[in-house]
Coordinates of C-alpha atoms in Angstrom, one line a residue:
M1 CA -19.7 123.3 232.0
E2 CA -19.9 123.5 235.8
D3 CA -21.7 126.9 235.7
E4 CA -24.3 125.7 233.1
K5 CA -27.8 126.6 234.2
P6 CA -30.4 123.8 234.1
T7 CA -33.0 123.9 231.3
N8 CA -36.6 123.9 232.4
V9 CA -38.1 121.2 230.3
R10 CA -39.3 119.4 233.4
W11 CA -41.8 122.2 234.0
T12 CA -43.3 121.6 230.6
V13 CA -43.6 117.9 231.4
L14 CA -45.2 118.8 234.8
A15 CA -47.8 121.0 233.0
L16 CA -48.5 118.1 230.5
A17 CA -48.9 115.6 233.3
C18 CA -51.1 118.0 235.3
F19 CA -53.5 118.6 232.5
T20 CA -53.6 114.9 231.6
S21 CA -54.8 114.3 235.1
W22 CA -57.1 117.3 234.9
F23 CA -58.8 116.1 231.7
L24 CA -59.0 112.5 233.1
Y25 CA -61.2 113.6 236.0
L26 CA -63.0 116.4 234.1
H27 CA -64.3 113.9 231.7
R28 CA -64.9 111.1 234.2
Y29 CA -67.0 113.2 236.6
T30 CA -69.5 114.2 234.0
W31 CA -71.4 111.2 235.1
N32 CA -72.7 113.2 238.1
F33 CA -75.1 114.8 235.5
I34 CA -75.3 112.1 232.9
G35 CA -76.7 109.7 235.4
P36 CA -79.6 111.9 236.6
A37 CA -80.3 112.9 232.9
L38 CA -80.7 109.2 232.0
E39 CA -83.0 108.6 234.9
T40 CA -85.2 111.4 233.7
E41 CA -85.2 110.6 230.0
Y42 CA -85.2 106.8 230.1
G43 CA -86.7 106.0 233.4
F44 CA -83.7 104.2 234.8
N45 CA -83.5 103.8 238.6
K46 CA -80.4 104.4 240.7
A47 CA -79.3 100.8 240.8
E48 CA -79.4 100.8 236.9
T49 CA -77.4 104.0 236.6
G50 CA -75.1 102.8 239.3
S51 CA -74.6 99.6 237.2
L52 CA -73.9 101.6 234.1
A53 CA -71.3 103.6 236.0
A54 CA -69.7 100.4 237.1
F55 CA -69.2 99.2 233.5
F56 CA -66.6 101.9 233.2
N57 CA -64.7 100.4 236.1
I58 CA -64.7 96.9 234.7
T59 CA -62.6 97.7 231.7
Y60 CA -60.7 100.4 233.6
G61 CA -59.7 97.7 236.1
I62 CA -58.9 95.0 233.5
G63 CA -56.7 97.4 231.5
Q64 CA -54.6 98.6 234.4
V65 CA -52.0 95.9 234.7
P66 CA -51.5 95.4 230.9
S67 CA -51.2 99.1 230.4
G68 CA -48.8 99.5 233.3
I69 CA -46.5 96.7 231.9
L70 CA -46.7 98.3 228.5
S71 CA -45.8 101.7 229.9
D72 CA -42.8 100.3 231.8
F73 CA -41.7 98.4 228.6
M74 CA -42.0 101.1 225.9
G75 CA -42.4 104.3 227.8
P76 CA -45.6 106.5 228.1
H77 CA -45.1 109.0 225.2
F78 CA -47.2 107.6 222.3
F79 CA -49.3 105.3 224.5
L80 CA -50.5 108.1 226.8
G81 CA -51.0 110.7 224.1
L82 CA -53.1 108.2 222.1
I83 CA -55.4 107.2 224.9
I84 CA -56.1 110.9 225.8
I85 CA -57.4 111.4 222.3
V86 CA -59.4 108.1 222.3
W87 CA -61.2 108.7 225.6
S88 CA -62.0 112.3 224.6
L89 CA -63.7 111.0 221.5
V90 CA -65.6 108.3 223.4
L91 CA -66.9 110.8 226.0
P92 CA -69.7 112.4 223.9
C93 CA -70.8 109.0 222.6
Q94 CA -72.5 108.5 226.0
G95 CA -75.1 111.0 224.8
W96 CA -75.9 109.5 221.5
V97 CA -76.9 105.9 222.4
T98 CA -80.4 105.3 223.7
S99 CA -80.4 101.7 225.0
F100 CA -79.0 100.2 228.2
P101 CA -76.7 97.8 226.2
G102 CA -75.5 100.6 224.1
L103 CA -74.7 102.8 227.1
A104 CA -73.0 99.8 228.8
T105 CA -70.8 99.3 225.7
T106 CA -69.9 103.0 225.6
R107 CA -69.0 102.9 229.3
L108 CA -66.8 99.9 228.7
A109 CA -64.9 101.7 225.9
F110 CA -64.5 104.8 228.0
G111 CA -63.0 102.8 230.9
A112 CA -60.7 100.9 228.6
A113 CA -59.4 104.2 227.1
Q114 CA -58.7 105.8 230.5
A115 CA -57.1 102.7 232.1
G116 CA -53.5 103.5 231.2
A117 CA -53.4 107.1 232.3
Y118 CA -52.4 107.0 235.9
P119 CA -50.0 104.0 235.6
S120 CA -48.2 106.0 232.8
L121 CA -48.2 109.2 234.9
A122 CA -46.6 107.2 237.7
N123 CA -43.8 106.4 235.2
V124 CA -43.6 110.1 234.2
S125 CA -43.2 111.3 237.8
Q126 CA -40.6 108.6 238.5
A127 CA -38.5 109.6 235.4
W128 CA -38.8 113.4 235.4
F129 CA -38.8 114.6 239.0
P130 CA -36.0 114.4 241.7
L131 CA -36.7 112.1 244.7
S132 CA -36.6 115.0 247.2
S133 CA -39.7 116.7 245.7
R134 CA -41.4 113.8 243.9
T135 CA -44.3 113.4 246.3
I136 CA -45.1 117.1 246.1
M137 CA -45.0 116.8 242.3
Q138 CA -47.3 113.7 242.5
S139 CA -49.7 115.6 244.7
I140 CA -49.9 118.4 242.2
I141 CA -50.5 116.0 239.3
A142 CA -52.8 113.5 240.8
T143 CA -54.7 115.3 243.5
L144 CA -54.6 119.1 242.9
F145 CA -55.2 118.8 239.1
G146 CA -57.0 115.4 239.2
R147 CA -59.5 116.4 241.8
G148 CA -59.5 119.9 240.4
G149 CA -60.6 118.5 237.1
G150 CA -63.3 116.6 238.9
A151 CA -64.4 119.7 240.7
M152 CA -64.5 121.7 237.5
S153 CA -66.5 119.0 235.7
S154 CA -69.8 119.9 237.3
I155 CA -69.1 123.7 237.0
I156 CA -68.2 123.5 233.3
L157 CA -70.9 121.0 232.3
A158 CA -73.8 122.0 234.5
S159 CA -73.2 125.6 235.5
V160 CA -71.5 127.0 232.4
L161 CA -72.4 124.9 229.3
M162 CA -75.9 123.8 230.4
D163 CA -77.2 126.6 232.7
W164 CA -75.4 129.7 231.4
C165 CA -74.9 128.8 227.7
G166 CA -78.1 126.9 227.4
L167 CA -76.5 123.8 225.8
T168 CA -78.0 120.3 226.3
W169 CA -75.9 117.9 228.3
R170 CA -75.1 116.0 225.0
A171 CA -73.8 119.2 223.3
G172 CA -71.8 119.9 226.5
L173 CA -70.1 116.5 226.3
L174 CA -69.2 117.2 222.7
V175 CA -67.5 120.5 223.6
M176 CA -65.6 118.9 226.5
G177 CA -64.5 115.9 224.4
G178 CA -63.3 118.1 221.5
V179 CA -61.0 120.2 223.7
G180 CA -59.6 117.0 225.3
A181 CA -58.7 115.6 221.9
L182 CA -56.8 118.7 221.0
F183 CA -54.8 118.5 224.2
G184 CA -53.9 114.8 223.4
I185 CA -52.4 116.0 220.1
A186 CA -50.4 118.7 222.0
F187 CA -49.2 116.0 224.4
L188 CA -47.8 113.9 221.5
I189 CA -45.9 116.8 220.1
L190 CA -44.4 118.1 223.4
F191 CA -43.7 115.1 225.6
R192 CA -40.7 112.7 225.7
N193 CA -40.3 109.5 227.8
S194 CA -37.4 110.8 230.0
P195 CA -34.9 113.6 230.3
H196 CA -32.3 111.3 228.9
H197 CA -34.2 110.9 225.7
D198 CA -35.1 114.6 225.3
P199 CA -32.6 116.7 223.3
R200 CA -34.1 119.9 224.9
V201 CA -32.8 118.9 228.3
N202 CA -29.2 119.8 229.1
D203 CA -26.8 117.9 231.4
A204 CA -27.4 120.3 234.3
E205 CA -31.1 119.6 234.3
R206 CA -30.5 115.9 234.0
A207 CA -28.2 116.0 237.0
L208 CA -30.8 118.0 239.0
I209 CA -33.5 115.4 238.2
D210 CA -31.2 112.5 239.0
E211 CA -30.1 114.0 242.4
G212 CA -30.9 111.6 245.2
R213 CA -32.4 109.0 242.9
L214 CA -32.3 105.6 244.4
P215 CA -30.0 103.4 242.3
S216 CA -31.6 100.7 240.2
A217 CA -31.1 97.2 241.5
A218 CA -28.4 95.5 239.4
G219 CA -29.7 92.5 237.5
A220 CA -33.4 93.2 238.0
P221 CA -35.5 91.7 235.2
R222 CA -37.1 94.1 232.7
V223 CA -40.6 93.0 233.7
L224 CA -41.7 92.6 237.4
P225 CA -41.9 88.9 238.3
W226 CA -45.3 88.1 239.7
H227 CA -44.1 85.7 242.3
V228 CA -42.2 88.6 243.8
V229 CA -45.4 90.6 244.1
L230 CA -47.3 87.6 245.7
K231 CA -44.7 87.2 248.4
N232 CA -44.8 90.9 249.5
R233 CA -47.1 91.4 252.5
S234 CA -47.3 95.1 252.1
M235 CA -48.8 94.6 248.6
Y236 CA -51.7 92.7 250.1
F237 CA -52.6 95.5 252.6
F238 CA -52.0 98.1 249.9
V239 CA -54.5 96.3 247.6
I240 CA -57.2 96.2 250.4
Q241 CA -56.5 99.9 251.2
Q242 CA -57.1 101.0 247.7
F243 CA -60.1 98.8 247.2
T244 CA -61.8 100.3 250.2
S245 CA -60.6 103.9 249.5
A246 CA -61.7 104.0 245.9
G247 CA -65.0 102.2 246.7
A248 CA -65.9 104.8 249.3
D249 CA -64.9 107.6 246.9
M250 CA -67.5 106.5 244.3
V251 CA -70.1 108.4 246.3
F252 CA -68.4 111.7 245.1
G253 CA -68.1 110.7 241.5
L254 CA -71.6 109.2 240.9
F255 CA -74.2 110.4 243.4
M256 CA -73.5 114.0 244.5
G257 CA -75.5 115.4 241.6
D258 CA -78.6 113.5 242.8
Y259 CA -77.9 114.4 246.4
F260 CA -77.8 118.1 246.0
L261 CA -80.3 118.4 243.0
N262 CA -83.0 116.1 244.3
T263 CA -82.5 115.3 248.0
K264 CA -81.4 118.8 249.0
G265 CA -83.5 120.5 246.3
F266 CA -81.0 123.0 244.8
S267 CA -81.2 124.4 241.3
L268 CA -79.0 123.0 238.4
G269 CA -76.6 126.0 238.5
K270 CA -76.2 125.8 242.3
T271 CA -75.9 122.1 242.3
G272 CA -73.0 122.3 239.9
L273 CA -71.1 124.5 242.4
L274 CA -72.0 122.4 245.4
V275 CA -71.0 119.1 243.7
S276 CA -67.6 120.7 243.0
L277 CA -66.9 121.7 246.6
P278 CA -65.9 118.3 248.0
L279 CA -63.6 117.8 245.0
W280 CA -61.9 121.1 245.7
G281 CA -61.4 119.9 249.3
G282 CA -59.7 116.8 247.8
A283 CA -57.5 118.9 245.5
I284 CA -56.3 121.1 248.4
G285 CA -55.9 118.2 250.8
G286 CA -53.9 116.3 248.3
L287 CA -51.5 119.2 247.8
F288 CA -51.1 119.5 251.6
G289 CA -50.6 115.8 251.9
G290 CA -47.8 115.8 249.4
F291 CA -45.9 118.5 251.3
L292 CA -46.6 116.7 254.6
N293 CA -45.1 113.5 253.2
D294 CA -41.9 115.0 252.1
L295 CA -41.6 117.2 255.3
L296 CA -42.0 114.2 257.6
I297 CA -39.5 112.1 255.6
R298 CA -37.0 114.9 256.0
L299 CA -37.7 115.4 259.7
T300 CA -37.9 111.8 260.8
G301 CA -35.7 110.1 258.2
S302 CA -38.3 107.3 258.1
R303 CA -39.9 107.0 254.7
R304 CA -41.9 104.0 255.8
W305 CA -43.6 105.5 258.9
S306 CA -44.0 109.0 257.3
R307 CA -46.1 107.5 254.5
S308 CA -48.1 105.2 256.8
T309 CA -48.8 108.0 259.3
V310 CA -50.1 110.4 256.7
G311 CA -52.2 107.6 255.1
F312 CA -53.7 106.5 258.3
L313 CA -54.6 109.9 259.7
G314 CA -56.2 111.1 256.4
K315 CA -58.6 108.2 256.2
F316 CA -59.4 108.1 259.9
V317 CA -60.3 111.7 260.1
A318 CA -62.4 111.4 256.9
C319 CA -64.3 108.5 258.7
M320 CA -65.1 110.7 261.7
L321 CA -66.2 113.7 259.5
M322 CA -68.8 111.6 257.7
F323 CA -70.8 111.7 260.9
V324 CA -70.7 115.5 260.7
V325 CA -72.1 115.3 257.2
I326 CA -75.0 113.1 258.4
S327 CA -75.9 115.5 261.2
R328 CA -76.2 118.6 258.8
E329 CA -79.7 119.5 257.7
S330 CA -78.6 122.4 255.5
G331 CA -77.4 121.3 252.1
V332 CA -74.7 124.1 252.1
A333 CA -73.4 123.0 255.5
A334 CA -73.3 119.4 254.3
A335 CA -71.3 120.4 251.2
W336 CA -68.7 122.1 253.4
A337 CA -68.6 119.0 255.7
L338 CA -68.0 116.9 252.6
F339 CA -65.3 119.4 251.6
A340 CA -63.6 118.5 254.8
V341 CA -64.1 114.7 254.3
K342 CA -62.5 114.9 250.9
F343 CA -59.7 117.1 252.2
F344 CA -58.5 114.5 254.6
S345 CA -59.4 111.5 252.5
D346 CA -57.4 112.8 249.6
W347 CA -54.4 114.1 251.5
S348 CA -53.4 110.4 251.4
Q349 CA -53.5 110.2 247.6
P350 CA -49.9 111.4 247.1
T351 CA -49.0 108.8 249.7
V352 CA -50.4 106.1 247.4
W353 CA -48.3 107.4 244.5
G354 CA -45.2 107.8 246.6
A355 CA -45.6 104.3 248.1
C356 CA -46.0 102.9 244.6
T357 CA -42.8 104.5 243.3
D358 CA -41.0 103.5 246.5
L359 CA -42.1 99.9 246.3
G360 CA -41.8 99.7 242.5
G361 CA -38.7 101.6 241.5
R362 CA -38.3 100.8 237.8
Y363 CA -41.5 98.9 238.0
S364 CA -43.5 101.9 239.2
A365 CA -46.1 101.7 236.5
T366 CA -46.7 98.0 237.0
V367 CA -47.0 98.5 240.8
F368 CA -49.3 101.4 240.4
S369 CA -51.5 99.5 237.9
I370 CA -51.9 96.7 240.4
I371 CA -52.9 99.1 243.2
N372 CA -55.2 101.1 240.8
T373 CA -56.8 97.8 239.6
S374 CA -57.8 97.0 243.2
G375 CA -59.3 100.5 243.5
T376 CA -61.2 99.9 240.3
V377 CA -62.6 96.6 241.6
G378 CA -63.9 98.7 244.5
G379 CA -65.3 101.0 241.9
V380 CA -67.1 98.1 240.2
V381 CA -68.6 96.7 243.4
A382 CA -69.6 100.0 245.1
P383 CA -71.9 101.8 242.6
A384 CA -74.5 99.0 242.3
I385 CA -74.5 98.5 246.1
F386 CA -74.7 102.2 246.8
G387 CA -77.5 102.6 244.3
A388 CA -79.4 99.7 245.8
I389 CA -79.1 101.2 249.3
L390 CA -80.4 104.5 248.0
D391 CA -83.3 102.8 246.2
F392 CA -84.2 101.0 249.4
N393 CA -84.1 104.3 251.3
S394 CA -86.1 106.4 248.7
V395 CA -89.6 107.7 248.8
V396 CA -91.9 108.9 245.9
T397 CA -93.2 112.4 246.5
M398 CA -95.1 115.0 244.5
V399 CA -93.1 118.1 243.4
E400 CA -94.9 120.7 241.4
G401 CA -97.5 118.2 240.4
K402 CA -95.0 115.5 239.3
E403 CA -93.8 112.4 241.0
K404 CA -90.2 112.6 242.2
V405 CA -88.0 110.0 243.8
I406 CA -86.2 111.4 246.8
A407 CA -83.4 109.3 248.5
N408 CA -82.3 109.4 252.1
Y409 CA -78.4 109.3 252.1
D410 CA -77.8 108.6 255.8
A411 CA -77.4 104.9 255.5
L412 CA -75.0 105.2 252.6
F413 CA -72.9 107.8 254.5
Y414 CA -72.7 105.5 257.5
L415 CA -71.4 102.7 255.2
V416 CA -68.8 105.1 253.6
A417 CA -67.5 106.0 257.1
A418 CA -67.0 102.3 257.9
I419 CA -65.1 101.8 254.7
Y420 CA -62.8 104.7 255.4
L421 CA -62.0 103.2 258.8
V422 CA -60.9 99.9 257.2
S423 CA -58.8 101.9 254.7
A424 CA -57.1 103.7 257.5
A425 CA -56.2 100.5 259.4
C426 CA -54.5 99.1 256.3
W427 CA -51.9 101.9 256.2
L428 CA -50.4 100.7 259.5
F429 CA -49.3 97.5 257.7
I430 CA -47.8 98.9 254.5
N431 CA -44.0 99.1 254.4
C432 CA -43.2 101.2 251.3
T433 CA -39.4 100.5 251.7
D434 CA -39.8 96.8 251.0
S435 CA -38.6 97.2 247.4
L436 CA -40.0 94.9 244.8
E437 CA -37.2 95.9 242.4
R438 CA -34.6 94.7 245.0
H439 CA -36.5 91.4 245.5
G440 CA -36.6 90.9 241.7
A441 CA -32.9 91.4 241.5
D442 CA -32.3 88.9 244.3
V443 CA -34.4 86.3 242.6
T444 CA -32.4 86.8 239.3
E445 CA -29.1 86.4 241.1
T446 CA -30.1 83.2 242.8

């Protein structure tokens, strides 16, 4: 009927996608306190804990492309629901193994379990949200809730479960993992692959979701041909952009606990709050960036330069703000400066998602998996290098009669600024309108 009101199933899907992203980062960013605990209990240095952190990224990176192809081929419903449950069960295992090889194996399993999440969510956003607001939806899912989960990780684990409730970090991981597994079961029950496969969705809502959707290229193969990817210049710069961006961001996921707890000397409860502050900056910045993307596209009519402008400015301003962080003696002032860094760095995250769906079309999960793999490689390389830099710039001092290793973070922050600058430059050479789906169809026709 013409006057039929759209159903609202897409909002249920949005909530499921948001909390998938939230749990992904909530669980991942627990390393901010797992790492320092391992140093205290087992005598690991920062290069060793950085290497352990990198084991996560090895399998996370290796699993990206296979999981993206699998999600494009079969849809994200059972695949995504299952991996949420698996990674939630693996999370507390990091507290129950006592050797370096055992911890490395657990980190490998954790990374493998989380690998398919964001490629699948790229598929969800492409299928369930109209083109006119898709970047905003992606900013809510990936950045507001993703970074929000990362920000809440330190608050929930350190400030609430450990400091206020008196739990050990091991027991805290058990609680967080259990809640995540329950959410995975709820996802399996409530989610469907697309509005066209969900009987709860009426024709009016399907029409609303499909409004403005770019038509699929006729004759495009079901799986993205790799030679099409290799011939696309934008993909090369996109890969470098994500490698540098994700590599720089490792400092927020792995070392902020040590920075505020040991270098700046805050209590455990206060550290939990300060560690979360930059992540809240990223969450807010990402939401702003999503709105800015869609606004510029409407005002200029240029999807290509709207995306590139937002991406460039975010990373360039983040680079400049790192020098403000270095100049702050006060730990609280440094935390607020890092809030600003992450605000501008992460306002480009929805641009990454939008560019992936623009470039990929029906291959969105595969394209996202390629880009996310390159970021994961940066995540493998960066932690050990960052840890070695901190070890080189550390001194042993006596605190309350005990030896304590204190790292100077200035050299690391200078390096992060330089990496952000490279990431910014790459955005000027990324043309998100150079459709891989169209090129795939052209190859098929010839």
